[in-house]
Amino acid sequence: MTASPKVWAILAMSTLESTQALTSFDVHGAANPSSAPSRRPGAMVSAELAMHLLRQMVVIREFEVRCMQAYQDKKIGGFCHVYIGQEAVAVGCTAAIRPSDPMVTAYRDHGHALARGMSANACMAEMFGRVDGCAKGKGGSMHMFDREHNLFGGHGIVGAQIPLGVGLAFACKYEDEVIHERKSDRVALAFLGDGALNQGAFHEAMNLAGLLNTPAVIICENNGYSMGTSIHRGTTMGHNLAAKAAAYGIESAVVDGMDVLSVYESMSLICDRARRESRPAFVDMRTYRFKGHSMSDPRKYRTREEESQYEAGDPITTMKGRMIEAGMLTNEAFKSILREARAEAKASVEFAESSPVPAITELHTDVFVEPWGRYTGSSDPKMLGGARREPSFRAIENSEGLS
Amino acid sequence: MSVREIEYRDALNEAMSEEMRRDKRVFLLGEEVAQYDGAYKVSRGMLAEFGERRIIDTPISESGFAGMAIGAAMMGLRPIVEFMSWSFSLVAADPILNNAPKMLYMSGGQFGCPIVFRGNGGAGGQLGSTHSWCVEGLYSNVPGIKIVMPSTPYEAKGLLKTAIRDDDPVFFLESERMLGTKGEVPESEYLIPFGQARIARAGKDVTLVSFGRPVLFCLEAAETLAKEGISCEVLDMRTIRPLDIGSIVKSVRKTSACVVVDQSWSFASPGSEVAAQVHAACFDDLDNFVHRVHTVDVPTPYATELEQEYLPSARRICEAVRACLYRA
Ligand SMILES: Cc1ncc(C[n+]2csc(CCOP(=O)(O)OP(=O)(O)O)c2C)c(N)n1
Ligand SMILES: [Mg+2]
């Protein structure tokens, strides 16, 4: 997809030389998509791509609705953080990169996993703690990994994934330039929530990315809240995150994350540049989570009015409206997308329910690539003997590793 | 003296509130402790009573706010730092392990660090590998820290008050699984000294030694074993450091058998330390070597079936006791 000048107009790209070019959003509130210029998908993305973006968002939404149900039914344990409201971000971002580009995210990760290509079945079965889950039921909701689709995890510790993301980018560049001695043209995406802006890991990772010029695109999914703390209560300069990026010599953009076209087009440009010049970028992606932080959050820290204002800018409704306007979609066609997505989500629950629980012996596998046997220093009779099965990952095989 | 039943979380709340009323140098900081009333509602109502200068919401910056609190403690304030989960304290490992416990020593006694770090620890909630740390396994290796693990609302309140008045760094390890459990707590003030184990159940055939939540598993196992004619003495150690080895030795001299139940990993753990000390002190009294029940030596799995197997449980404690008494 080539960039049209029109796209540049909606993308507020700040460079070190021209930070003034940054659109100054009112603290969080201005992400209201209705204020974005009306845009017709036909002009920028093909009907096929538009359909793909819409469908993926609907699939994630329906999947998350099922998740919430399953959680309430106590079929999913632990913590569960749903992505409803933020679908445009993961969908638009993943559409803008190549399948081979690595990606890493935080614990609100179901949307990223599905957008990246993980099947709803594998994702749901993971949350049910079953063997057909993406990590055989060992990781859970917050820790979604998918090697095939280059998803290097959901990560539960706030901020932990950001340095890892810079490391993924470092490895891309190193492999291309040092091992293969060719110009690098890859990027890695690292997602974080606005709460993670306050972790040392973020600042250290940003400095390293800037210092070593790693092609990491660091995307802050700025939904305005970390649990019950609004961004202005927890973060200095929350209204101008570009200032933080500028401090590390990294270019940044503010993107309307409630508009999947905006996300897709902006990210295409940002990633193109990161590839071409093999350097980092930072994105302040303005979005909103429609539900509570996790499944037990009465949301007393925000008003229902604020919620309905954002809900009026539902990314799915917006995209649907645009496509109908552009003659790419009918109401009937949308209904069938919805039906299919619902069926897929429902089927994933059935799949997860019928998937076997892991054998107890699974407790001991995947601890080491080269197992030397379980720790035998214990008097616990259950702890004697060797690990049964080796993990699939072997860095020394040529078929594995970086490329 | 009247006694009522209150939840473990409210016992913690009372301890903090009473100490804050008593001493203005005491303040609480952490993620979501103020406006949200605490992620687990432990600090419910405290912002309303003490105001935002003393109940302080922090950003998600564990290293920063732990370090800041240590600096304040060196100045003579008495901070209580809440980690939403002890798992997140790993982000603050340097300040809590490299600063707090060493300040007094490094300064030749000039600067102390009267600070309490508290929060939830332990697995069992299907939170997966990153969120299920039993940090006592790691942290009890470090000299200069007092480590407390209350197993009931009564212990929680009495021990937390002692922790807040203590002039050294205290790591106070609560359990999310227990926050809602109720127990008897007196209305009037009491403190529980560190380093004094409690006999949670008296018995004569075997000594069960445990800390924190697994004490409850021991009591459950003791019920089962009683039906088999095995009489268990359960010791709730209350603190890992200082370790009340005297009470353990006294009990083991009586029972001649010892099983340690520790929810951390077995390698270089509080459990292995207890075993080593008991072997040294009771070598001639023991009928068998000290048996140990730990979490299994792997990262914490998510799937509930795996996690339940991973944790010390009444079933696994019973197995270890039978093995220790040659009744397996
Ligand atoms: C180091 C660490 N501290 C605290 C937590 C608990 N916690 C989980 S999510 C969260 C809020 C994060 O908010 P944000 O980064 O904005 O992401 P969002 O939930 O909005 O997606 C907190 C405090 C954690 N997981 N890790
Ligand atoms: Mg957020």
JSON list of N, CA, C and O and ligand atoms in Angstrom, two decimals, chain A residues 86 107-108 192-196 220-227 229 231 287 289 293, chain B residues 60, ligand 2:
[
{"chain": "A", "resi": 86, "resn": "GLN", "atom": "N", "xyz": [-10.81, -1.47, 21.69]},
{"chain": "A", "resi": 86, "resn": "GLN", "atom": "CA", "xyz": [-9.47, -1.19, 21.17]},
{"chain": "A", "resi": 86, "resn": "GLN", "atom": "C", "xyz": [-9.14, -1.99, 19.90]},
{"chain": "A", "resi": 86, "resn": "GLN", "atom": "O", "xyz": [-8.01, -1.99, 19.43]},
{"chain": "A", "resi": 107, "resn": "TYR", "atom": "N", "xyz": [-0.47, -7.72, 28.61]},
{"chain": "A", "resi": 107, "resn": "TYR", "atom": "CA", "xyz": [-1.36, -8.80, 29.04]},
{"chain": "A", "resi": 107, "resn": "TYR", "atom": "C", "xyz": [-2.75, -8.69, 28.44]},
{"chain": "A", "resi": 107, "resn": "TYR", "atom": "O", "xyz": [-3.51, -9.63, 28.50]},
{"chain": "A", "resi": 108, "resn": "ARG", "atom": "N", "xyz": [-3.11, -7.53, 27.87]},
{"chain": "A", "resi": 108, "resn": "ARG", "atom": "CA", "xyz": [-4.42, -7.40, 27.23]},
{"chain": "A", "resi": 108, "resn": "ARG", "atom": "C", "xyz": [-4.23, -7.87, 25.79]},
{"chain": "A", "resi": 108, "resn": "ARG", "atom": "O", "xyz": [-4.23, -7.08, 24.86]},
{"chain": "A", "resi": 192, "resn": "LEU", "atom": "N", "xyz": [2.42, -1.29, 24.34]},
{"chain": "A", "resi": 192, "resn": "LEU", "atom": "CA", "xyz": [2.35, -1.09, 25.79]},
{"chain": "A", "resi": 192, "resn": "LEU", "atom": "C", "xyz": [1.08, -0.31, 26.10]},
{"chain": "A", "resi": 192, "resn": "LEU", "atom": "O", "xyz": [0.53, 0.36, 25.22]},
{"chain": "A", "resi": 193, "resn": "GLY", "atom": "N", "xyz": [0.65, -0.38, 27.35]},
{"chain": "A", "resi": 193, "resn": "GLY", "atom": "CA", "xyz": [-0.46, 0.46, 27.79]},
{"chain": "A", "resi": 193, "resn": "GLY", "atom": "C", "xyz": [0.09, 1.78, 28.29]},
{"chain": "A", "resi": 193, "resn": "GLY", "atom": "O", "xyz": [1.29, 1.91, 28.56]},
{"chain": "A", "resi": 194, "resn": "ASP", "atom": "N", "xyz": [-0.78, 2.76, 28.46]},
{"chain": "A", "resi": 194, "resn": "ASP", "atom": "CA", "xyz": [-0.30, 4.06, 28.95]},
{"chain": "A", "resi": 194, "resn": "ASP", "atom": "C", "xyz": [0.28, 3.95, 30.36]},
{"chain": "A", "resi": 194, "resn": "ASP", "atom": "O", "xyz": [1.16, 4.71, 30.74]},
{"chain": "A", "resi": 195, "resn": "GLY", "atom": "N", "xyz": [-0.20, 2.96, 31.13]},
{"chain": "A", "resi": 195, "resn": "GLY", "atom": "CA", "xyz": [0.35, 2.79, 32.48]},
{"chain": "A", "resi": 195, "resn": "GLY", "atom": "C", "xyz": [1.81, 2.41, 32.46]},
{"chain": "A", "resi": 195, "resn": "GLY", "atom": "O", "xyz": [2.57, 2.74, 33.38]},
{"chain": "A", "resi": 196, "resn": "ALA", "atom": "N", "xyz": [2.22, 1.72, 31.41]},
{"chain": "A", "resi": 196, "resn": "ALA", "atom": "CA", "xyz": [3.60, 1.26, 31.32]},
{"chain": "A", "resi": 196, "resn": "ALA", "atom": "C", "xyz": [4.58, 2.39, 31.00]},
{"chain": "A", "resi": 196, "resn": "ALA", "atom": "O", "xyz": [5.79, 2.22, 31.10]},
{"chain": "A", "resi": 220, "resn": "CYS", "atom": "N", "xyz": [2.16, 2.97, 22.12]},
{"chain": "A", "resi": 220, "resn": "CYS", "atom": "CA", "xyz": [1.46, 3.11, 23.39]},
{"chain": "A", "resi": 220, "resn": "CYS", "atom": "C", "xyz": [-0.03, 3.10, 23.12]},
{"chain": "A", "resi": 220, "resn": "CYS", "atom": "O", "xyz": [-0.57, 4.02, 22.50]},
{"chain": "A", "resi": 221, "resn": "GLU", "atom": "N", "xyz": [-0.71, 2.04, 23.53]},
{"chain": "A", "resi": 221, "resn": "GLU", "atom": "CA", "xyz": [-2.16, 1.98, 23.39]},
{"chain": "A", "resi": 221, "resn": "GLU", "atom": "C", "xyz": [-2.74, 2.82, 24.52]},
{"chain": "A", "resi": 221, "resn": "GLU", "atom": "O", "xyz": [-3.00, 2.33, 25.60]},
{"chain": "A", "resi": 222, "resn": "ASN", "atom": "N", "xyz": [-2.89, 4.07, 24.21]},
{"chain": "A", "resi": 222, "resn": "ASN", "atom": "CA", "xyz": [-3.27, 5.06, 25.22]},
{"chain": "A", "resi": 222, "resn": "ASN", "atom": "C", "xyz": [-4.79, 5.10, 25.37]},
{"chain": "A", "resi": 222, "resn": "ASN", "atom": "O", "xyz": [-5.47, 5.86, 24.69]},
{"chain": "A", "resi": 223, "resn": "ASN", "atom": "N", "xyz": [-5.28, 4.25, 26.29]},
{"chain": "A", "resi": 223, "resn": "ASN", "atom": "CA", "xyz": [-6.73, 4.22, 26.51]},
{"chain": "A", "resi": 223, "resn": "ASN", "atom": "C", "xyz": [-7.11, 5.10, 27.70]},
{"chain": "A", "resi": 223, "resn": "ASN", "atom": "O", "xyz": [-8.22, 5.04, 28.20]},
{"chain": "A", "resi": 224, "resn": "GLY", "atom": "N", "xyz": [-6.17, 5.90, 28.14]},
{"chain": "A", "resi": 224, "resn": "GLY", "atom": "CA", "xyz": [-6.49, 6.92, 29.14]},
{"chain": "A", "resi": 224, "resn": "GLY", "atom": "C", "xyz": [-6.44, 6.46, 30.59]},
{"chain": "A", "resi": 224, "resn": "GLY", "atom": "O", "xyz": [-6.46, 7.28, 31.49]},
{"chain": "A", "resi": 225, "resn": "TYR", "atom": "N", "xyz": [-6.38, 5.16, 30.81]},
{"chain": "A", "resi": 225, "resn": "TYR", "atom": "CA", "xyz": [-6.41, 4.65, 32.18]},
{"chain": "A", "resi": 225, "resn": "TYR", "atom": "C", "xyz": [-5.47, 3.47, 32.36]},
{"chain": "A", "resi": 225, "resn": "TYR", "atom": "O", "xyz": [-5.37, 2.60, 31.49]},
{"chain": "A", "resi": 226, "resn": "SER", "atom": "N", "xyz": [-4.83, 3.42, 33.51]},
{"chain": "A", "resi": 226, "resn": "SER", "atom": "CA", "xyz": [-4.20, 2.18, 33.96]},
{"chain": "A", "resi": 226, "resn": "SER", "atom": "C", "xyz": [-4.99, 1.80, 35.20]},
{"chain": "A", "resi": 226, "resn": "SER", "atom": "O", "xyz": [-4.98, 2.53, 36.19]},
{"chain": "A", "resi": 227, "resn": "MET", "atom": "N", "xyz": [-5.68, 0.72, 35.13]},
{"chain": "A", "resi": 227, "resn": "MET", "atom": "CA", "xyz": [-6.67, 0.36, 36.15]},
{"chain": "A", "resi": 227, "resn": "MET", "atom": "C", "xyz": [-7.54, 1.58, 36.46]},
{"chain": "A", "resi": 227, "resn": "MET", "atom": "O", "xyz": [-8.16, 2.11, 35.56]},
{"chain": "A", "resi": 229, "resn": "THR", "atom": "N", "xyz": [-6.44, 4.55, 37.41]},
{"chain": "A", "resi": 229, "resn": "THR", "atom": "CA", "xyz": [-5.65, 5.78, 37.39]},
{"chain": "A", "resi": 229, "resn": "THR", "atom": "C", "xyz": [-5.66, 6.39, 36.00]},
{"chain": "A", "resi": 229, "resn": "THR", "atom": "O", "xyz": [-5.16, 5.78, 35.06]},
{"chain": "A", "resi": 231, "resn": "ILE", "atom": "N", "xyz": [-4.58, 8.86, 32.96]},
{"chain": "A", "resi": 231, "resn": "ILE", "atom": "CA", "xyz": [-3.21, 9.18, 32.55]},
{"chain": "A", "resi": 231, "resn": "ILE", "atom": "C", "xyz": [-2.70, 10.46, 33.19]},
{"chain": "A", "resi": 231, "resn": "ILE", "atom": "O", "xyz": [-1.55, 10.54, 33.62]},
{"chain": "A", "resi": 287, "resn": "THR", "atom": "N", "xyz": [-6.91, 5.58, 22.21]},
{"chain": "A", "resi": 287, "resn": "THR", "atom": "CA", "xyz": [-7.99, 4.60, 22.13]},
{"chain": "A", "resi": 287, "resn": "THR", "atom": "C", "xyz": [-8.76, 4.60, 23.44]},
{"chain": "A", "resi": 287, "resn": "THR", "atom": "O", "xyz": [-8.59, 5.49, 24.27]},
{"chain": "A", "resi": 289, "resn": "ARG", "atom": "N", "xyz": [-10.77, 1.69, 26.34]},
{"chain": "A", "resi": 289, "resn": "ARG", "atom": "CA", "xyz": [-11.33, 0.36, 26.60]},
{"chain": "A", "resi": 289, "resn": "ARG", "atom": "C", "xyz": [-12.76, 0.54, 27.07]},
{"chain": "A", "resi": 289, "resn": "ARG", "atom": "O", "xyz": [-13.02, 1.31, 27.99]},
{"chain": "A", "resi": 293, "resn": "HIS", "atom": "N", "xyz": [-11.17, -2.66, 33.67]},
{"chain": "A", "resi": 293, "resn": "HIS", "atom": "CA", "xyz": [-9.79, -3.10, 33.53]},
{"chain": "A", "resi": 293, "resn": "HIS", "atom": "C", "xyz": [-9.70, -4.61, 33.40]},
{"chain": "A", "resi": 293, "resn": "HIS", "atom": "O", "xyz": [-9.05, -5.15, 32.53]},
{"chain": "B", "resi": 60, "resn": "ILE", "atom": "N", "xyz": [2.60, 3.11, 37.99]},
{"chain": "B", "resi": 60, "resn": "ILE", "atom": "CA", "xyz": [3.16, 1.77, 37.95]},
{"chain": "B", "resi": 60, "resn": "ILE", "atom": "C", "xyz": [4.67, 1.94, 37.79]},
{"chain": "B", "resi": 60, "resn": "ILE", "atom": "O", "xyz": [5.22, 1.87, 36.69]},
{"chain": "C", "resi": 2, "resn": "MG", "atom": "MG", "xyz": [-4.30, 2.00, 29.75]}
]
